[in-house]
XYZ file of C-alpha atoms in Angstrom:
524
model
C 110.931 7.778 63.758
C 113.282 9.644 66.078
C 116.781 8.358 66.718
C 118.717 9.405 69.786
C 122.096 11.067 69.478
C 125.086 8.746 70.018
C 126.558 8.647 73.499
C 129.701 10.815 73.593
C 132.978 8.889 73.756
C 134.772 10.118 76.855
C 137.766 9.280 79.014
C 137.584 7.743 82.451
C 138.481 10.143 85.285
C 140.933 7.582 86.682
C 142.768 7.517 83.340
C 142.956 11.304 83.298
C 144.291 11.314 86.862
C 146.934 8.758 85.921
C 147.934 10.767 82.823
C 148.801 13.819 84.918
C 150.686 11.655 87.414
C 152.705 10.162 84.557
C 153.530 13.560 83.047
C 154.571 15.038 86.397
C 156.889 12.069 86.924
C 158.295 11.561 83.424
C 157.597 14.759 81.480
C 155.350 15.342 78.496
C 158.056 14.425 75.947
C 161.626 13.149 75.935
C 162.761 16.088 73.765
C 161.549 19.441 75.099
C 161.545 21.330 78.405
C 158.487 20.424 80.473
C 155.930 23.285 80.314
C 155.128 25.058 83.577
C 151.409 24.358 83.011
C 151.589 20.847 84.465
C 152.864 21.964 87.842
C 150.473 24.898 87.784
C 147.331 22.898 87.108
C 147.927 20.605 90.073
C 146.395 23.501 91.995
C 143.255 23.496 89.832
C 143.126 19.808 88.998
C 139.860 18.920 90.725
C 137.898 21.157 88.379
C 140.023 20.724 85.265
C 139.916 16.928 85.209
C 136.100 17.023 85.329
C 136.086 19.275 82.289
C 138.523 16.980 80.451
C 136.354 13.975 81.366
C 133.403 15.743 79.717
C 135.214 16.060 76.367
C 133.469 14.179 73.560
C 136.325 12.534 71.658
C 134.230 12.134 68.518
C 134.044 15.921 68.036
C 137.172 17.062 69.882
C 139.454 19.493 68.069
C 143.058 19.653 69.235
C 144.689 22.867 70.344
C 147.788 24.601 68.892
C 151.008 22.630 69.314
C 154.575 23.916 69.281
C 156.635 22.621 66.365
C 160.420 22.631 66.284
C 163.156 21.263 64.065
C 165.643 19.137 65.979
C 169.110 18.262 64.651
C 169.538 14.580 63.862
C 172.453 12.537 65.116
C 173.529 12.358 61.490
C 173.159 15.221 59.026
C 169.731 16.859 58.815
C 166.736 17.689 60.988
C 163.588 16.002 62.242
C 160.264 17.638 63.000
C 158.907 17.227 66.518
C 155.777 18.524 68.232
C 155.123 19.604 71.777
C 151.404 19.143 72.175
C 149.193 21.512 74.102
C 149.013 20.285 77.734
C 145.309 19.397 77.469
C 145.988 17.396 74.305
C 148.913 15.630 75.960
C 146.733 14.623 78.908
C 144.007 13.351 76.558
C 146.525 11.463 74.391
C 148.264 9.939 77.431
C 144.971 8.906 79.046
C 143.890 7.245 75.790
C 147.165 5.309 75.628
C 146.764 4.275 79.266
C 143.312 2.839 78.528
C 144.654 0.944 75.497
C 147.954 -0.309 76.964
C 146.786 -3.518 78.661
C 145.076 -4.868 75.557
C 148.051 -3.965 73.355
C 150.515 -5.663 75.697
C 148.404 -8.805 75.897
C 148.399 -9.037 72.080
C 152.181 -8.678 71.698
C 154.667 -11.530 71.394
C 155.347 -12.665 74.998
C 158.300 -10.878 76.532
C 160.163 -14.076 77.445
C 160.622 -14.802 73.728
C 162.659 -11.574 73.469
C 161.337 -10.780 70.012
C 159.549 -7.480 70.697
C 162.014 -6.189 73.279
C 161.213 -2.498 73.429
C 159.051 -0.869 76.065
C 157.059 -3.700 77.586
C 154.067 -2.170 79.339
C 153.623 -2.416 83.087
C 151.365 0.273 84.521
C 151.759 1.511 88.077
C 149.821 3.926 90.260
C 152.830 6.267 90.499
C 152.734 7.055 86.784
C 155.043 4.422 85.322
C 153.848 2.889 82.062
C 156.740 0.575 81.239
C 158.857 -1.976 83.007
C 161.956 -0.475 84.644
C 164.157 -1.570 81.760
C 163.228 -0.084 78.390
C 164.125 -3.403 76.752
C 167.521 -2.488 75.352
C 169.225 -5.016 77.661
C 167.026 -7.850 76.366
C 167.644 -6.755 72.763
C 171.399 -6.622 73.333
C 171.688 -9.865 75.315
C 169.450 -11.887 73.005
C 171.472 -10.674 70.041
C 174.620 -11.886 71.803
C 173.084 -15.289 72.503
C 171.865 -15.797 68.947
C 175.180 -14.661 67.467
C 177.160 -17.042 69.662
C 174.815 -20.021 69.232
C 176.681 -21.351 66.192
C 173.421 -21.693 64.223
C 173.745 -18.557 62.130
C 176.312 -17.191 59.699
C 174.540 -13.987 58.597
C 172.654 -11.178 60.345
C 170.352 -8.656 58.684
C 170.264 -5.323 60.514
C 167.630 -2.836 59.356
C 165.361 -0.084 60.554
C 162.330 1.635 59.099
C 162.785 4.942 57.291
C 161.193 7.904 59.116
C 159.052 5.451 61.066
C 157.100 7.742 63.398
C 156.196 10.183 60.629
C 155.084 7.371 58.305
C 152.899 5.281 60.624
C 149.430 5.023 59.094
C 146.576 6.046 61.375
C 144.248 3.451 59.928
C 146.837 0.746 60.613
C 146.960 1.885 64.252
C 143.175 1.676 64.423
C 143.244 -1.829 62.924
C 145.922 -2.941 65.372
C 143.877 -1.702 68.331
C 140.776 -3.558 67.163
C 142.819 -6.718 66.584
C 144.117 -6.371 70.151
C 140.524 -6.545 71.374
C 139.777 -2.888 72.031
C 136.256 -1.647 71.229
C 135.909 -0.301 67.702
C 134.726 3.059 69.055
C 137.857 3.483 71.170
C 140.095 2.534 68.234
C 138.252 5.142 66.157
C 138.810 7.749 68.897
C 142.565 7.153 68.633
C 142.545 7.392 64.843
C 140.543 10.632 64.914
C 142.865 12.200 67.499
C 145.942 11.274 65.451
C 144.315 12.752 62.346
C 143.701 15.908 64.364
C 147.374 16.129 65.307
C 148.445 15.861 61.660
C 145.926 18.340 60.290
C 143.868 15.731 58.478
C 146.810 13.819 57.020
C 146.460 10.068 57.551
C 150.031 9.399 58.674
C 152.296 10.233 61.552
C 152.619 9.865 65.315
C 153.761 12.869 67.374
C 157.483 12.482 68.091
C 158.214 12.756 71.807
C 155.088 11.858 73.849
C 155.087 8.502 75.628
C 151.666 7.695 74.183
C 153.205 7.465 70.722
C 155.386 4.572 71.938
C 152.251 2.636 72.872
C 150.655 3.048 69.476
C 153.873 2.426 67.532
C 154.348 -0.916 69.295
C 150.752 -1.847 68.513
C 151.388 -1.047 64.863
C 154.540 -3.215 64.602
C 153.098 -6.270 66.334
C 151.881 -7.834 63.094
C 155.360 -7.423 61.549
C 156.827 -9.526 64.373
C 154.126 -12.134 63.846
C 154.765 -12.170 60.090
C 158.486 -12.849 60.500
C 157.802 -15.626 63.009
C 155.205 -17.211 60.729
C 157.724 -17.160 57.880
C 160.139 -19.107 60.075
C 162.740 -16.375 60.668
C 164.577 -15.785 63.929
C 164.600 -12.116 64.804
C 164.625 -9.583 67.609
C 163.371 -6.008 67.492
C 163.903 -2.786 69.433
C 161.347 -0.149 68.342
C 161.873 -0.082 64.535
C 165.355 -1.647 64.648
C 165.291 -5.259 63.368
C 167.953 -7.964 63.622
C 167.258 -11.158 61.656
C 169.583 -14.148 62.169
C 170.016 -16.452 59.163
C 171.768 -19.761 58.498
C 173.263 -18.660 55.170
C 173.391 -15.794 52.685
C 170.510 -17.025 50.544
C 168.207 -17.204 53.575
C 169.306 -13.696 54.537
C 168.339 -12.385 51.109
C 164.944 -14.085 51.389
C 164.425 -12.584 54.856
C 165.256 -9.077 53.678
C 162.986 -9.515 50.653
C 160.061 -10.729 52.760
C 160.423 -7.995 55.387
C 160.651 -5.292 52.715
C 157.647 -6.669 50.857
C 155.469 -7.005 53.955
C 156.291 -3.549 55.318
C 155.250 -1.999 52.022
C 152.194 -4.164 51.385
C 150.744 -4.030 54.889
C 151.930 -0.611 56.074
C 153.332 1.338 53.118
C 156.591 1.567 55.065
C 160.139 1.176 53.744
C 163.516 0.253 55.204
C 166.208 2.895 55.470
C 168.726 1.866 52.811
C 171.778 3.411 54.488
C 171.192 1.361 57.636
C 170.164 -1.926 56.032
C 173.093 -4.345 56.116
C 173.914 -8.027 55.760
C 176.745 -8.860 58.152
C 178.788 -11.943 58.887
C 178.107 -12.969 62.467
C 181.678 -12.077 63.483
C 181.293 -8.571 62.033
C 177.924 -8.209 63.729
C 179.456 -9.047 67.111
C 182.371 -6.696 66.541
C 180.397 -3.740 65.179
C 176.941 -3.936 66.732
C 177.214 -5.621 70.112
C 178.793 -2.757 72.028
C 177.451 -2.126 75.512
C 178.484 1.133 77.253
C 178.241 -0.402 80.726
C 180.758 -3.086 79.748
C 183.082 -0.447 78.319
C 183.586 1.262 81.676
C 185.728 -1.649 82.831
C 187.651 -2.049 79.569
C 191.235 -0.889 79.053
C 191.880 2.404 77.314
C 193.002 0.564 74.197
C 189.881 -1.602 74.199
C 187.679 1.440 74.679
C 189.285 3.245 71.765
C 188.989 0.208 69.506
C 185.356 -0.304 70.447
C 184.453 3.345 69.986
C 186.051 3.342 66.550
C 183.611 0.602 65.539
C 180.551 1.811 67.410
C 177.584 2.454 65.115
C 176.696 6.121 64.662
C 173.101 5.550 65.819
C 173.656 3.534 68.951
C 170.383 2.498 70.576
C 169.120 3.455 73.992
C 171.302 1.896 76.691
C 169.933 0.314 79.822
C 169.029 2.567 82.707
C 170.663 0.445 85.420
C 172.824 3.171 86.911
C 174.556 2.337 90.193
C 175.735 4.701 92.931
C 179.504 4.422 92.474
C 181.200 7.749 92.953
C 184.869 6.865 93.286
C 187.524 8.766 91.355
C 188.251 5.898 88.965
C 184.708 5.840 87.603
C 184.651 9.606 87.277
C 187.920 9.531 85.365
C 186.484 6.873 83.055
C 183.441 9.019 82.361
C 185.584 11.950 81.335
C 187.828 9.813 79.169
C 184.961 7.957 77.495
C 182.970 11.103 76.777
C 186.027 12.667 75.186
C 186.566 9.599 73.019
C 182.900 9.376 72.031
C 182.942 12.977 70.786
C 186.094 12.740 68.693
C 185.966 13.094 64.919
C 183.280 14.270 62.525
C 180.817 11.512 63.479
C 180.543 11.501 67.286
C 179.032 8.445 68.930
C 176.004 10.184 70.449
C 174.368 7.036 71.785
C 177.445 6.509 73.930
C 177.548 10.216 74.847
C 173.899 10.089 75.941
C 174.600 7.122 78.192
C 177.661 8.813 79.717
C 175.809 12.071 80.372
C 173.033 10.155 82.119
C 175.675 8.388 84.162
C 177.350 11.672 85.079
C 173.940 13.147 85.958
C 173.154 10.287 88.340
C 176.572 10.729 89.974
C 176.079 14.520 90.093
C 179.681 15.037 89.067
C 180.787 18.165 87.246
C 183.870 16.472 85.869
C 182.625 16.484 82.258
C 181.054 19.952 82.273
C 183.956 21.535 80.412
C 183.817 18.817 77.763
C 180.099 19.512 77.362
C 180.672 23.195 76.675
C 183.612 22.516 74.354
C 181.508 20.064 72.309
C 178.155 21.821 72.593
C 177.464 21.827 68.855
C 178.115 18.085 68.535
C 175.809 17.447 71.499
C 172.836 19.449 70.152
C 170.886 16.311 69.091
C 170.919 15.197 72.737
C 170.416 18.659 74.236
C 167.874 17.332 76.715
C 170.572 15.168 78.336
C 172.946 18.154 78.330
C 170.332 20.326 80.069
C 169.528 17.685 82.686
C 173.231 17.200 83.344
C 173.950 20.928 83.760
C 170.929 21.334 86.040
C 171.882 18.372 88.230
C 175.540 19.341 88.601
C 175.171 23.061 89.325
C 174.429 24.533 92.728
C 170.857 25.268 93.755
C 171.139 28.650 92.107
C 172.604 28.367 88.620
C 176.018 29.904 89.201
C 176.648 33.083 87.281
C 179.809 31.592 85.791
C 177.985 28.534 84.394
C 175.067 30.649 83.162
C 177.390 33.081 81.419
C 179.344 30.187 79.893
C 176.098 28.670 78.623
C 174.972 31.921 77.015
C 178.312 32.594 75.356
C 178.519 28.980 74.142
C 175.047 29.148 72.591
C 175.844 32.431 70.882
C 179.046 31.004 69.385
C 177.879 27.483 68.521
C 176.576 28.418 65.073
C 173.197 26.805 65.728
C 171.623 29.453 67.917
C 169.202 30.051 65.013
C 167.398 26.871 66.087
C 164.338 27.547 68.194
C 165.077 24.241 69.915
C 168.481 25.497 71.116
C 167.145 28.795 72.398
C 164.110 27.228 74.085
C 166.312 24.910 76.131
C 168.703 27.765 76.963
C 165.871 29.947 78.231
C 164.457 27.069 80.276
C 167.836 26.297 81.855
C 168.486 29.904 82.783
C 165.010 30.334 84.249
C 165.259 27.290 86.495
C 168.579 28.313 87.987
C 168.308 32.073 88.130
C 170.657 34.269 90.144
C 169.951 37.928 90.802
C 173.275 38.907 89.255
C 172.100 37.350 85.954
C 168.694 39.039 85.757
C 169.720 41.668 83.208
C 171.695 39.182 81.100
C 168.810 36.714 80.974
C 166.320 39.511 80.314
C 168.405 40.591 77.312
C 168.453 37.014 76.024
C 164.692 36.441 76.216
C 163.930 39.930 74.858
C 166.185 39.252 71.875
C 164.307 36.020 71.165
C 160.712 37.247 71.465
C 160.360 37.056 67.693
C 160.964 33.294 67.702
C 160.158 32.114 71.237
C 157.268 34.522 71.745
C 156.473 36.287 75.010
C 156.376 33.062 76.996
C 159.953 33.085 78.388
C 159.705 36.837 78.963
C 156.489 36.430 80.949
C 157.939 33.635 83.055
C 160.999 35.765 83.776
C 158.752 38.664 84.834
C 157.054 36.326 87.290
C 160.361 35.090 88.715
C 161.909 38.520 89.234
C 158.567 40.135 90.164
C 158.697 42.680 87.353
C 155.334 44.265 88.116
C 155.470 46.929 85.427
C 155.974 44.344 82.670
C 152.946 42.330 83.856
C 150.754 45.416 84.132
C 151.744 46.408 80.611
C 150.469 43.058 79.247
C 147.452 42.196 81.383
C 144.985 44.368 79.483
C 145.852 42.744 76.143
C 146.505 39.169 77.293
C 143.840 37.763 74.959
C 145.672 39.099 71.898
C 148.473 36.559 72.290
C 148.984 32.946 71.237
C 147.681 30.302 73.680
C 151.208 29.379 74.866
C 152.114 33.042 75.493
C 148.694 33.790 76.969
C 149.063 31.155 79.676
C 152.511 32.441 80.673
C 151.167 35.984 80.939
C 148.339 34.722 83.162
C 150.869 32.883 85.329
C 153.011 36.034 85.599
C 150.135 37.588 87.600
C 151.859 36.084 90.646
C 154.195 39.102 90.513
C 151.273 41.442 91.316
C 149.763 42.362 94.650
C 147.000 40.087 95.904
C 144.228 42.590 95.227
C 145.396 43.406 91.701
C 145.993 39.745 90.894
C 142.565 38.663 92.175
C 140.700 41.336 90.237
C 142.430 40.546 86.950
C 142.280 36.749 87.230
C 138.560 36.758 87.971
C 138.126 38.485 84.619
C 140.413 35.925 82.974
C 138.276 33.115 84.369
C 135.182 34.653 82.842
C 136.782 35.091 79.415
C 139.448 32.400 79.121
C 139.257 28.935 77.614
C 139.586 25.602 79.396
C 143.309 25.837 80.154
C 143.426 29.623 80.598
C 140.787 29.176 83.269
C 142.778 26.413 84.973
C 145.995 28.465 85.021
C 144.112 31.443 86.456
C 142.570 29.220 89.129
C 146.000 27.791 89.960
C 147.548 31.270 90.193
C 144.768 32.369 92.527
C 145.364 29.353 94.749
C 149.130 29.859 94.856
C 149.010 33.632 95.139
C 146.407 33.781 97.897
C 148.171 31.060 99.880
C 151.502 32.829 99.788
C 150.639 36.513 100.146
């Protein structure tokens, strides 16, 4: 008896289309510079998306990712991955297909229990509601604390949550949400691929990981409700409101027991606290938007009490540009960065505010406190980009380079990658040699990728010619940048080489070559 082979598990073309739209709008992570590949492949998308749609997820092997150590807001480092662009598109498309079922299975938003990242897909690439849920988390905490019903509050978050999420638990959560078992298995297999066969861990950074983390924590919310506790949650940050101390101890016991039994997760001991309601209000319920209108004395008092790991603030930035607001931003950023334990949640909010206002008033503070701001380097980079003239002024570029060299943490690949990206986006001719020296000095750690992209920008034909015969000998990330640098060549030379690349390259090499041909032949 002959049995037919199973039908390959594939992604819908519409999901793949949406994934690219999302990445172009929001980036591939919230940690790293966005790779040039995404903009490039828009010129070869018609062919590439068909090839991605043909991928059999049951046998798919992921491609090399970039791994970096990022400084934590407290002492130490965390490991984060920047996935290969094809893998990011696949992962994002999978999350898109799962999101509706996951959202329908969650505690309804109006209960303000699971506050973080409520899903609301849109055709323009948005996956979440406009607010990330911090406002609901903050306001509901205020209401519960002021209700008069509770005397104690348990505050706790899960230790190393993203790296400890069990893949099988994600698969179970997806099936419980009503997704087909085959699709849930596809997700589990992809996650296992990302972790090299280990059964734990979600990639830190990609939006898709948020989807699957919320699916995984849904049963914890349901458990606490079934046990009769009143709580609210933002990502892995729990607040449980209790009538008395004994109830608070029971709540902490039950949460700890369930996290271990059901998920093999544990609470972070240094951040697990039992607070009197008055202390909770004073220490935890700080909102940066409210602080802008407070007196200097009130601001200083509040900042002295602000928790070191302040959560994500709301994104409701207005368009005020008057001198008073700008002065407040400068003052508040200075206060938030004072001492050995800067309040980086507040600093992140203020930098986003300054970025939206496009004011350079805090630029000097940023450079003076660069080392303290390393854990939120993405916000620093976005701020410097938004508040510098169209061409990155030589003075700002030189200040950036000298600051990085003196900060004591230039050994971090993360620091140098962002520096190279910033300099490349805002490149002045007077800085060509200085930037070339920087990327040449960092080839050992950053690879040839920044050097190739610089060669493209400054049309360094000899450098490209020197590499084009041996392009296949490089890592995939370097290889693609070398292919893209072909835009520095003449049309005839570029066309001849890239046709050979298309015959020999892999899926993404081929797409980058096709994109370069489209761009180069349109503009030469």
